[in-house]
Amino acid sequence: MKRHHYTSLLACGLLAITNAAGAACPDHFSPAAKERLADSIDIVPSAHQLNVVYFIGNDAEPVADYERRLSELLLYLQQFYGREMDRNGYGKRSFGLAMKENGNVDILLIRGKEPTEAYTYSGETASKCMDEINAWFNAHPGTKRSRHTFIVMPTHYNQTCNDKNPGGVPFFGWGTNCFALDYADFDIKHLGKDTPEGRLLTKWYGGFAHELGHGLNLPHNNGPASMNAALGTPLLNAGNYTFGTSPTYLTPASSAILDRSETFAPEGDATDFYSANGPVPQVRDLKVEYDGEALNISFRCLGDCAHVNAYIQDPPYAINQDYDAVSFTGTMKEIQPGEYEVTFTIPREELKSLRSDVQQLDFLFIEKNGCRCRWNTEIKWSEIQKGVLNLPVNFDATRSGY
Ligand code: ZN
């Protein structure tokens, strides 16, 4: 990940005046946050912002100073995503955040209908929370800024959970939403420190960064071997354990998805996100060739696609067993509107992290409105010979992204 540079607080103050995107250092931010944000890049203003919700049981209060702490952590994370998008060639774009005049992120405090203990780490709780949050949005018109909502809930305080061992509440991606948690020492001042609070922060802030990725449409993936050697651990691989302590990055495949994720759309982008209802993208003239060192893949893609990613992984292939999926981005050449020639080169050397003889090759089609669909095939390396391969293809006609 990008390490911040220590610059003077004066520079930070100047940034507050000059940074139109709002990623700056208000006076009430902590010295640690001012240092971390001192070399902030100007994030491109977004057309749609991430909804940030602080959700508490009807018997609870927010953890002290949550607005400042979460604002600092969110802005630092926004910078991470923005720098990584820029490095991958998409400009200084990140998830948009709605800001308050005092420089805090506009965090919506929503009180649940039930006591804290009723909100547990479960899908049932997640859907109950989303029902209550959506009811709140309906009762407060204009507060919902996009289809992506980031929900933070304070740790439970009981026999097993407390500020030193936070937990009890949902902590996972949930469609276009995701859940993370808050506790007393969830503070950027502990970032990267080899202390109990520092290690705890990496666990929960790295998790926060990773789960947010899921809520912004990202699947798990690993990087090609040479990229990992150069850049560290992908955030959507095991980056939740490395973020803040060792180099962590976003793969080009993750950036390609975020390029068409609603809260990353720059001001003026009029895309009606996740609205596709026509035919899913079609593949024609698929050709897969093995030259002894790499798979060379080409096909024509018919549809309103912005990007195509490829993922190759060992079995099993289910969600949450896909951390190992090594990702690649296709080169797209427009033949005519709605028709592209897509090519991939997948060197075997880049797949060193994989072990199995049989591997699944998945293609993810990312439409301009952010919807995705997949097709996949299986490769048995021991049976592959040089030349053109005949691979059976399973096309999944269901779109995700609604
Ligand atoms: Zn995950």
Short mmCIF file of C-alpha atoms and ligand atoms in Angstrom, two decimals:
data_model
loop_
_atom_site.label_atom_id
_atom_site.label_comp_id
_atom_site.label_asym_id
_atom_site.label_seq_id
_atom_site.Cartn_x
_atom_site.Cartn_y
_atom_site.Cartn_z
CA MET A 1 0.00 0.00 0.00
CA LYS A 2 1.04 3.57 -0.38
CA ARG A 3 2.84 4.79 2.70
CA HIS A 4 2.04 8.33 3.64
CA HIS A 5 4.83 10.84 3.73
CA TYR A 6 5.31 12.94 6.78
CA THR A 7 4.79 16.51 5.85
CA SER A 8 4.13 19.45 8.07
CA LEU A 9 0.75 20.23 9.53
CA LEU A 10 0.95 23.50 7.66
CA ALA A 11 0.78 21.58 4.38
CA CYS A 12 -2.20 19.77 5.80
CA GLY A 13 -3.89 23.06 6.58
CA LEU A 14 -3.29 24.27 3.05
CA LEU A 15 -4.82 21.10 1.74
CA ALA A 16 -7.96 21.83 3.68
CA ILE A 17 -8.34 24.98 1.65
CA THR A 18 -7.30 23.69 -1.74
CA ASN A 19 -8.73 20.19 -1.86
CA ALA A 20 -12.01 20.51 -3.71
CA ALA A 21 -12.88 16.87 -3.15
CA GLY A 22 -13.04 17.40 0.58
CA ALA A 23 -10.39 14.86 1.54
CA ALA A 24 -8.64 17.11 3.96
CA CYS A 25 -7.79 17.61 7.57
CA PRO A 26 -10.31 19.54 9.60
CA ASP A 27 -8.92 21.09 12.79
CA HIS A 28 -10.67 18.62 15.06
CA PHE A 29 -9.03 15.58 13.41
CA SER A 30 -6.39 13.81 15.49
CA PRO A 31 -2.67 14.51 14.94
CA ALA A 32 -2.33 10.93 13.62
CA ALA A 33 -5.04 11.52 11.01
CA LYS A 34 -3.51 14.86 10.01
CA GLU A 35 -0.21 13.09 9.39
CA ARG A 36 -1.83 10.25 7.48
CA LEU A 37 -3.88 12.59 5.30
CA ALA A 38 -1.18 15.24 4.84
CA ASP A 39 -0.30 14.10 1.32
CA SER A 40 -3.88 13.42 0.25
CA ILE A 41 -4.56 13.27 -3.45
CA ASP A 42 -7.57 15.16 -4.84
CA ILE A 43 -10.21 12.52 -5.32
CA VAL A 44 -12.37 13.11 -8.42
CA PRO A 45 -15.79 14.36 -7.17
CA SER A 46 -18.37 11.59 -7.44
CA ALA A 47 -21.87 11.58 -8.90
CA HIS A 48 -23.14 9.20 -6.18
CA GLN A 49 -21.89 8.74 -2.65
CA LEU A 50 -21.61 5.72 -0.42
CA ASN A 51 -24.28 5.72 2.31
CA VAL A 52 -22.52 5.39 5.64
CA VAL A 53 -24.83 4.21 8.42
CA TYR A 54 -24.04 3.85 12.11
CA PHE A 55 -26.63 1.36 13.30
CA ILE A 56 -27.26 0.78 17.01
CA GLY A 57 -29.72 -1.25 19.07
CA ASN A 58 -32.51 0.61 20.86
CA ASP A 59 -30.67 0.19 24.18
CA ALA A 60 -27.22 1.32 23.00
CA GLU A 61 -25.24 4.49 22.43
CA PRO A 62 -22.58 4.99 19.75
CA VAL A 63 -19.00 4.33 20.84
CA ALA A 64 -17.38 7.61 22.00
CA ASP A 65 -16.12 9.98 19.31
CA TYR A 66 -17.37 7.73 16.50
CA GLU A 67 -17.86 10.52 13.98
CA ARG A 68 -14.27 11.73 14.13
CA ARG A 69 -12.75 8.24 14.33
CA LEU A 70 -14.79 6.77 11.47
CA SER A 71 -14.38 9.91 9.34
CA GLU A 72 -10.60 9.65 9.65
CA LEU A 73 -10.61 5.94 8.84
CA LEU A 74 -13.00 6.36 5.91
CA LEU A 75 -11.06 9.25 4.38
CA TYR A 76 -7.79 7.33 4.67
CA LEU A 77 -9.44 4.33 3.03
CA GLN A 78 -10.90 6.56 0.30
CA GLN A 79 -7.34 7.72 -0.37
CA PHE A 80 -6.11 4.11 -0.60
CA TYR A 81 -8.79 3.19 -3.16
CA GLY A 82 -8.17 6.45 -5.07
CA ARG A 83 -4.41 5.93 -5.30
CA GLU A 84 -4.86 2.32 -6.38
CA MET A 85 -7.42 3.27 -9.05
CA ASP A 86 -4.97 5.90 -10.29
CA ARG A 87 -2.07 3.41 -10.33
CA ASN A 88 -4.22 1.01 -12.35
CA GLY A 89 -4.96 3.70 -14.91
CA TYR A 90 -8.45 4.92 -13.96
CA GLY A 91 -7.57 8.32 -12.52
CA LYS A 92 -7.89 9.47 -8.93
CA ARG A 93 -11.31 7.95 -8.45
CA SER A 94 -12.62 6.39 -5.28
CA PHE A 95 -15.92 5.70 -3.57
CA GLY A 96 -17.65 9.03 -3.04
CA LEU A 97 -18.34 10.19 0.51
CA ALA A 98 -20.88 12.80 1.53
CA MET A 99 -19.16 15.34 3.74
CA LYS A 100 -20.45 17.57 6.49
CA GLU A 101 -19.40 21.18 6.70
CA ASN A 102 -17.13 20.46 9.66
CA GLY A 103 -15.10 18.01 7.55
CA ASN A 104 -16.57 14.83 9.01
CA VAL A 105 -18.10 12.21 6.78
CA ASP A 106 -21.88 12.49 6.87
CA ILE A 107 -22.66 9.36 8.90
CA LEU A 108 -26.34 8.55 9.33
CA LEU A 109 -27.12 7.43 12.88
CA ILE A 110 -29.97 4.92 12.74
CA ARG A 111 -31.41 3.36 15.86
CA GLY A 112 -32.75 -0.17 15.45
CA LYS A 113 -36.11 -1.32 16.72
CA GLU A 114 -34.63 -4.06 18.90
CA PRO A 115 -32.02 -4.29 21.63
CA THR A 116 -28.37 -4.77 20.69
CA GLU A 117 -28.31 -8.50 21.48
CA ALA A 118 -30.99 -9.10 18.82
CA TYR A 119 -28.50 -8.03 16.12
CA THR A 120 -26.07 -10.92 15.78
CA TYR A 121 -23.48 -12.13 13.26
CA SER A 122 -25.97 -13.68 10.84
CA GLY A 123 -27.59 -13.25 7.46
CA GLU A 124 -30.91 -12.96 9.24
CA THR A 125 -29.63 -9.90 11.13
CA ALA A 126 -28.19 -8.43 7.95
CA SER A 127 -31.52 -8.61 6.17
CA LYS A 128 -33.36 -7.31 9.26
CA CYS A 129 -30.95 -4.34 9.44
CA MET A 130 -31.34 -3.64 5.74
CA ASP A 131 -35.15 -3.65 6.12
CA GLU A 132 -34.91 -1.15 8.96
CA ILE A 133 -32.35 0.98 7.13
CA ASN A 134 -34.42 1.03 3.93
CA ALA A 135 -37.49 2.01 5.97
CA TRP A 136 -35.43 4.85 7.44
CA PHE A 137 -34.33 5.97 3.95
CA ASN A 138 -37.96 5.93 2.83
CA ALA A 139 -38.96 8.06 5.81
CA HIS A 140 -36.11 10.51 5.12
CA PRO A 141 -36.28 11.28 1.39
CA GLY A 142 -33.06 12.46 -0.23
CA THR A 143 -30.78 10.73 2.28
CA LYS A 144 -30.09 7.67 0.13
CA ARG A 145 -27.27 8.65 -2.19
CA SER A 146 -26.55 5.38 -4.01
CA ARG A 147 -27.33 1.67 -3.90
CA HIS A 148 -24.23 1.03 -1.81
CA THR A 149 -24.51 1.21 1.96
CA PHE A 150 -21.76 0.70 4.50
CA ILE A 151 -23.13 -0.20 7.92
CA VAL A 152 -21.08 0.09 11.07
CA MET A 153 -22.36 -1.38 14.34
CA PRO A 154 -20.71 -1.13 17.75
CA THR A 155 -19.32 -4.34 19.21
CA HIS A 156 -21.55 -6.22 21.60
CA TYR A 157 -20.60 -5.88 25.25
CA ASN A 158 -21.23 -9.22 26.95
CA GLN A 159 -19.34 -12.25 28.31
CA THR A 160 -17.38 -12.77 25.10
CA CYS A 161 -17.33 -9.40 23.32
CA ASN A 162 -15.96 -6.06 24.48
CA ASP A 163 -13.66 -3.25 23.32
CA LYS A 164 -10.60 -5.53 23.63
CA ASN A 165 -12.30 -8.41 21.80
CA PRO A 166 -14.92 -6.79 19.57
CA GLY A 167 -17.56 -8.82 17.78
CA GLY A 168 -21.07 -10.19 17.94
CA VAL A 169 -22.46 -8.11 15.08
CA PRO A 170 -22.57 -8.76 11.29
CA PHE A 171 -19.22 -8.34 9.53
CA PHE A 172 -19.42 -9.26 5.84
CA GLY A 173 -20.45 -8.05 2.42
CA TRP A 174 -24.18 -8.29 1.70
CA GLY A 175 -25.05 -7.59 -1.92
CA THR A 176 -24.28 -3.94 -2.56
CA ASN A 177 -23.98 -3.38 1.18
CA CYS A 178 -21.47 -4.39 3.80
CA PHE A 179 -21.23 -4.59 7.54
CA ALA A 180 -18.30 -3.65 9.77
CA LEU A 181 -17.95 -2.94 13.48
CA ASP A 182 -16.83 -0.21 15.85
CA TYR A 183 -15.10 -0.31 19.24
CA ALA A 184 -13.29 2.16 21.52
CA ASP A 185 -9.78 1.73 20.05
CA PHE A 186 -10.94 1.72 16.43
CA ASP A 187 -8.77 4.74 15.77
CA ILE A 188 -6.26 5.55 13.03
CA LYS A 189 -3.67 6.48 15.67
CA HIS A 190 -3.04 2.75 16.16
CA LEU A 191 -2.50 2.02 12.45
CA GLY A 192 0.64 0.00 11.73
CA LYS A 193 1.71 -0.08 15.40
CA ASP A 194 3.12 -3.27 16.84
CA THR A 195 0.93 -3.02 19.92
CA PRO A 196 -2.20 -4.94 20.96
CA GLU A 197 -4.31 -1.99 19.75
CA GLY A 198 -2.33 -1.82 16.48
CA ARG A 199 -2.78 -5.53 15.75
CA LEU A 200 -6.46 -5.31 16.63
CA LEU A 201 -6.82 -2.31 14.32
CA THR A 202 -5.25 -4.14 11.37
CA LYS A 203 -7.68 -6.99 11.92
CA TRP A 204 -10.79 -4.81 12.00
CA TYR A 205 -9.70 -1.94 9.72
CA GLY A 206 -8.27 -4.38 7.17
CA GLY A 207 -11.56 -6.25 7.44
CA PHE A 208 -13.48 -2.98 7.06
CA ALA A 209 -11.45 -2.15 3.91
CA HIS A 210 -11.95 -5.66 2.47
CA GLU A 211 -15.69 -5.95 3.27
CA LEU A 212 -16.26 -2.51 1.79
CA GLY A 213 -14.71 -3.88 -1.41
CA HIS A 214 -17.34 -6.63 -1.45
CA GLY A 215 -20.08 -4.03 -0.88
CA LEU A 216 -18.71 -2.14 -3.90
CA ASN A 217 -19.10 -5.27 -6.11
CA LEU A 218 -15.69 -6.90 -5.70
CA PRO A 219 -15.23 -10.68 -5.54
CA HIS A 220 -12.20 -12.27 -3.90
CA ASN A 221 -9.13 -12.58 -6.08
CA ASN A 222 -5.39 -13.01 -5.99
CA GLY A 223 -2.83 -11.22 -8.15
CA PRO A 224 -0.52 -12.77 -10.75
CA ALA A 225 2.72 -13.96 -9.10
CA SER A 226 4.89 -11.12 -10.44
CA MET A 227 2.41 -8.48 -9.30
CA ASN A 228 2.25 -9.89 -5.78
CA ALA A 229 6.05 -9.90 -5.67
CA ALA A 230 6.10 -6.22 -6.64
CA LEU A 231 3.08 -4.88 -4.77
CA GLY A 232 2.26 -7.16 -1.84
CA THR A 233 -1.11 -8.68 -1.00
CA PRO A 234 -4.34 -7.86 -2.86
CA LEU A 235 -6.95 -6.31 -0.55
CA LEU A 236 -9.57 -8.77 -1.83
CA ASN A 237 -7.22 -11.68 -1.16
CA ALA A 238 -5.79 -11.71 2.38
CA GLY A 239 -5.40 -7.93 2.42
CA ASN A 240 -7.68 -7.73 5.42
CA TYR A 241 -4.74 -9.13 7.42
CA THR A 242 -2.08 -6.90 5.88
CA PHE A 243 -3.75 -3.52 5.34
CA GLY A 244 -1.87 -0.93 7.37
CA THR A 245 1.03 -3.21 8.29
CA SER A 246 2.50 -4.50 5.02
CA PRO A 247 2.06 -3.62 1.34
CA THR A 248 -1.52 -4.13 0.19
CA TYR A 249 -2.96 -3.30 -3.22
CA LEU A 250 -5.96 -3.49 -5.53
CA THR A 251 -5.55 -5.76 -8.57
CA PRO A 252 -6.26 -4.39 -12.06
CA ALA A 253 -9.26 -6.78 -12.14
CA SER A 254 -10.69 -5.18 -8.99
CA SER A 255 -10.12 -1.69 -10.41
CA ALA A 256 -11.90 -2.69 -13.65
CA ILE A 257 -15.00 -3.60 -11.62
CA LEU A 258 -14.79 -0.42 -9.53
CA ASP A 259 -14.53 1.62 -12.74
CA ARG A 260 -18.19 0.70 -13.30
CA SER A 261 -19.30 0.74 -9.65
CA GLU A 262 -21.89 3.39 -8.85
CA THR A 263 -20.07 5.37 -6.15
CA PHE A 264 -16.94 5.62 -8.33
CA ALA A 265 -18.77 7.38 -11.17
CA PRO A 266 -17.44 10.91 -11.59
CA GLU A 267 -19.73 13.91 -11.42
CA GLY A 268 -21.57 14.21 -14.73
CA ASP A 269 -21.64 10.45 -15.42
CA ALA A 270 -25.31 9.88 -16.26
CA THR A 271 -25.17 6.05 -16.30
CA ASP A 272 -28.29 4.40 -14.94
CA PHE A 273 -26.35 1.94 -12.80
CA TYR A 274 -27.40 -1.72 -12.47
CA SER A 275 -30.29 -1.18 -14.84
CA ALA A 276 -29.50 -3.72 -17.58
CA ASN A 277 -32.50 -5.64 -18.82
CA GLY A 278 -31.51 -6.57 -22.37
CA PRO A 279 -29.66 -9.72 -23.40
CA VAL A 280 -26.51 -10.58 -21.46
CA PRO A 281 -23.20 -10.22 -23.32
CA GLN A 282 -22.55 -12.92 -25.92
CA VAL A 283 -19.28 -14.57 -26.85
CA ARG A 284 -18.40 -15.52 -30.43
CA ASP A 285 -15.39 -17.17 -32.04
CA LEU A 286 -13.74 -18.24 -28.81
CA LYS A 287 -10.19 -19.41 -29.37
CA VAL A 288 -7.97 -20.74 -26.57
CA GLU A 289 -4.43 -21.63 -27.52
CA TYR A 290 -1.58 -22.93 -25.37
CA ASP A 291 1.89 -22.07 -26.63
CA GLY A 292 3.76 -24.06 -24.01
CA GLU A 293 4.13 -21.08 -21.67
CA ALA A 294 0.86 -19.19 -21.75
CA LEU A 295 -2.81 -19.49 -22.55
CA ASN A 296 -3.67 -17.07 -25.33
CA ILE A 297 -7.37 -16.41 -25.45
CA SER A 298 -9.39 -14.40 -27.90
CA PHE A 299 -13.09 -13.94 -28.62
CA ARG A 300 -15.58 -11.43 -29.84
CA CYS A 301 -17.85 -10.00 -27.19
CA LEU A 302 -21.26 -8.67 -28.17
CA GLY A 303 -22.85 -6.42 -25.59
CA ASP A 304 -22.41 -3.19 -23.70
CA CYS A 305 -19.24 -4.31 -21.94
CA ALA A 306 -16.68 -1.98 -20.41
CA HIS A 307 -14.25 -4.68 -19.26
CA VAL A 308 -13.73 -8.42 -19.17
CA ASN A 309 -11.74 -10.07 -16.35
CA ALA A 310 -10.42 -13.62 -16.21
CA TYR A 311 -9.93 -15.60 -12.99
CA ILE A 312 -8.23 -18.95 -12.71
CA GLN A 313 -8.44 -20.97 -9.51
CA ASP A 314 -8.04 -24.34 -7.82
CA PRO A 315 -11.12 -26.22 -6.67
CA PRO A 316 -13.37 -25.79 -4.75
CA TYR A 317 -14.84 -22.83 -6.58
CA ALA A 318 -17.60 -21.57 -4.30
CA ILE A 319 -17.81 -18.07 -2.86
CA ASN A 320 -15.37 -17.75 0.07
CA GLN A 321 -13.30 -20.54 -1.48
CA ASP A 322 -12.24 -18.20 -4.26
CA TYR A 323 -9.49 -16.20 -2.50
CA ASP A 324 -6.96 -18.01 -4.67
CA ALA A 325 -8.48 -16.94 -8.02
CA VAL A 326 -5.59 -15.33 -9.92
CA SER A 327 -7.02 -12.42 -11.89
CA PHE A 328 -6.24 -10.90 -15.27
CA THR A 329 -7.81 -8.11 -17.29
CA GLY A 330 -8.59 -8.51 -20.96
CA THR A 331 -7.53 -6.14 -23.70
CA MET A 332 -10.65 -4.80 -25.44
CA LYS A 333 -10.66 -3.45 -28.97
CA GLU A 334 -13.90 -2.00 -30.26
CA ILE A 335 -14.80 -3.43 -33.68
CA GLN A 336 -18.05 -1.50 -33.86
CA PRO A 337 -20.46 -0.15 -31.24
CA GLY A 338 -21.41 -3.05 -28.95
CA GLU A 339 -18.86 -5.44 -30.43
CA TYR A 340 -15.37 -5.97 -29.06
CA GLU A 341 -12.40 -8.17 -29.71
CA VAL A 342 -11.16 -9.37 -26.34
CA THR A 343 -7.75 -10.94 -25.79
CA PHE A 344 -5.98 -12.39 -22.75
CA THR A 345 -2.51 -13.76 -22.19
CA ILE A 346 -2.24 -15.93 -19.08
CA PRO A 347 1.35 -17.06 -18.50
CA ARG A 348 1.59 -20.23 -16.42
CA GLU A 349 4.39 -18.65 -14.45
CA GLU A 350 1.90 -16.13 -13.07
CA LEU A 351 -0.16 -19.01 -11.65
CA LYS A 352 2.55 -20.26 -9.29
CA SER A 353 0.27 -19.82 -6.29
CA LEU A 354 -2.07 -22.52 -7.66
CA ARG A 355 -1.50 -26.25 -7.17
CA SER A 356 -4.26 -28.30 -8.75
CA ASP A 357 -4.05 -30.06 -12.10
CA VAL A 358 -7.68 -29.19 -12.79
CA GLN A 359 -8.52 -25.49 -12.53
CA GLN A 360 -11.53 -23.36 -13.27
CA LEU A 361 -11.19 -20.48 -15.69
CA ASP A 362 -13.85 -17.85 -15.17
CA PHE A 363 -14.60 -14.82 -17.29
CA LEU A 364 -16.40 -11.88 -15.74
CA PHE A 365 -18.14 -9.51 -18.13
CA ILE A 366 -18.53 -6.03 -16.65
CA GLU A 367 -21.20 -4.03 -18.39
CA LYS A 368 -21.03 -0.24 -18.61
CA ASN A 369 -23.91 0.06 -16.16
CA GLY A 370 -22.03 -2.03 -13.60
CA CYS A 371 -23.91 -5.33 -14.00
CA ARG A 372 -21.78 -8.44 -14.26
CA CYS A 373 -22.17 -11.92 -15.64
CA ARG A 374 -19.85 -14.89 -15.94
CA TRP A 375 -18.89 -17.85 -17.97
CA ASN A 376 -16.48 -20.54 -16.99
CA THR A 377 -14.62 -23.58 -18.21
CA GLU A 378 -12.26 -26.12 -16.68
CA ILE A 379 -8.67 -26.78 -17.63
CA LYS A 380 -6.81 -30.03 -16.98
CA TRP A 381 -3.17 -29.07 -17.34
CA SER A 382 -1.83 -32.64 -17.61
CA GLU A 383 -3.92 -33.15 -20.73
CA ILE A 384 -3.08 -29.88 -22.40
CA GLN A 385 -0.80 -29.92 -25.38
CA LYS A 386 0.53 -27.07 -27.43
CA GLY A 387 -1.97 -25.74 -29.89
CA VAL A 388 -5.63 -24.85 -29.97
CA LEU A 389 -7.69 -26.23 -27.08
CA ASN A 390 -11.26 -27.33 -27.24
CA LEU A 391 -12.83 -26.26 -23.96
CA PRO A 392 -16.45 -26.74 -22.97
CA VAL A 393 -17.92 -23.43 -21.87
CA ASN A 394 -20.67 -22.84 -19.33
CA PHE A 395 -22.32 -19.52 -19.80
CA ASP A 396 -24.24 -18.23 -16.83
CA ALA A 397 -26.96 -16.00 -18.17
CA THR A 398 -27.79 -14.48 -14.78
CA ARG A 399 -26.61 -11.00 -14.15
CA SER A 400 -25.42 -9.84 -10.77
CA GLY A 401 -25.57 -6.25 -9.81
CA TYR A 402 -29.18 -5.49 -9.10
ZN ZN B 1 -14.10 -11.45 1.65
#
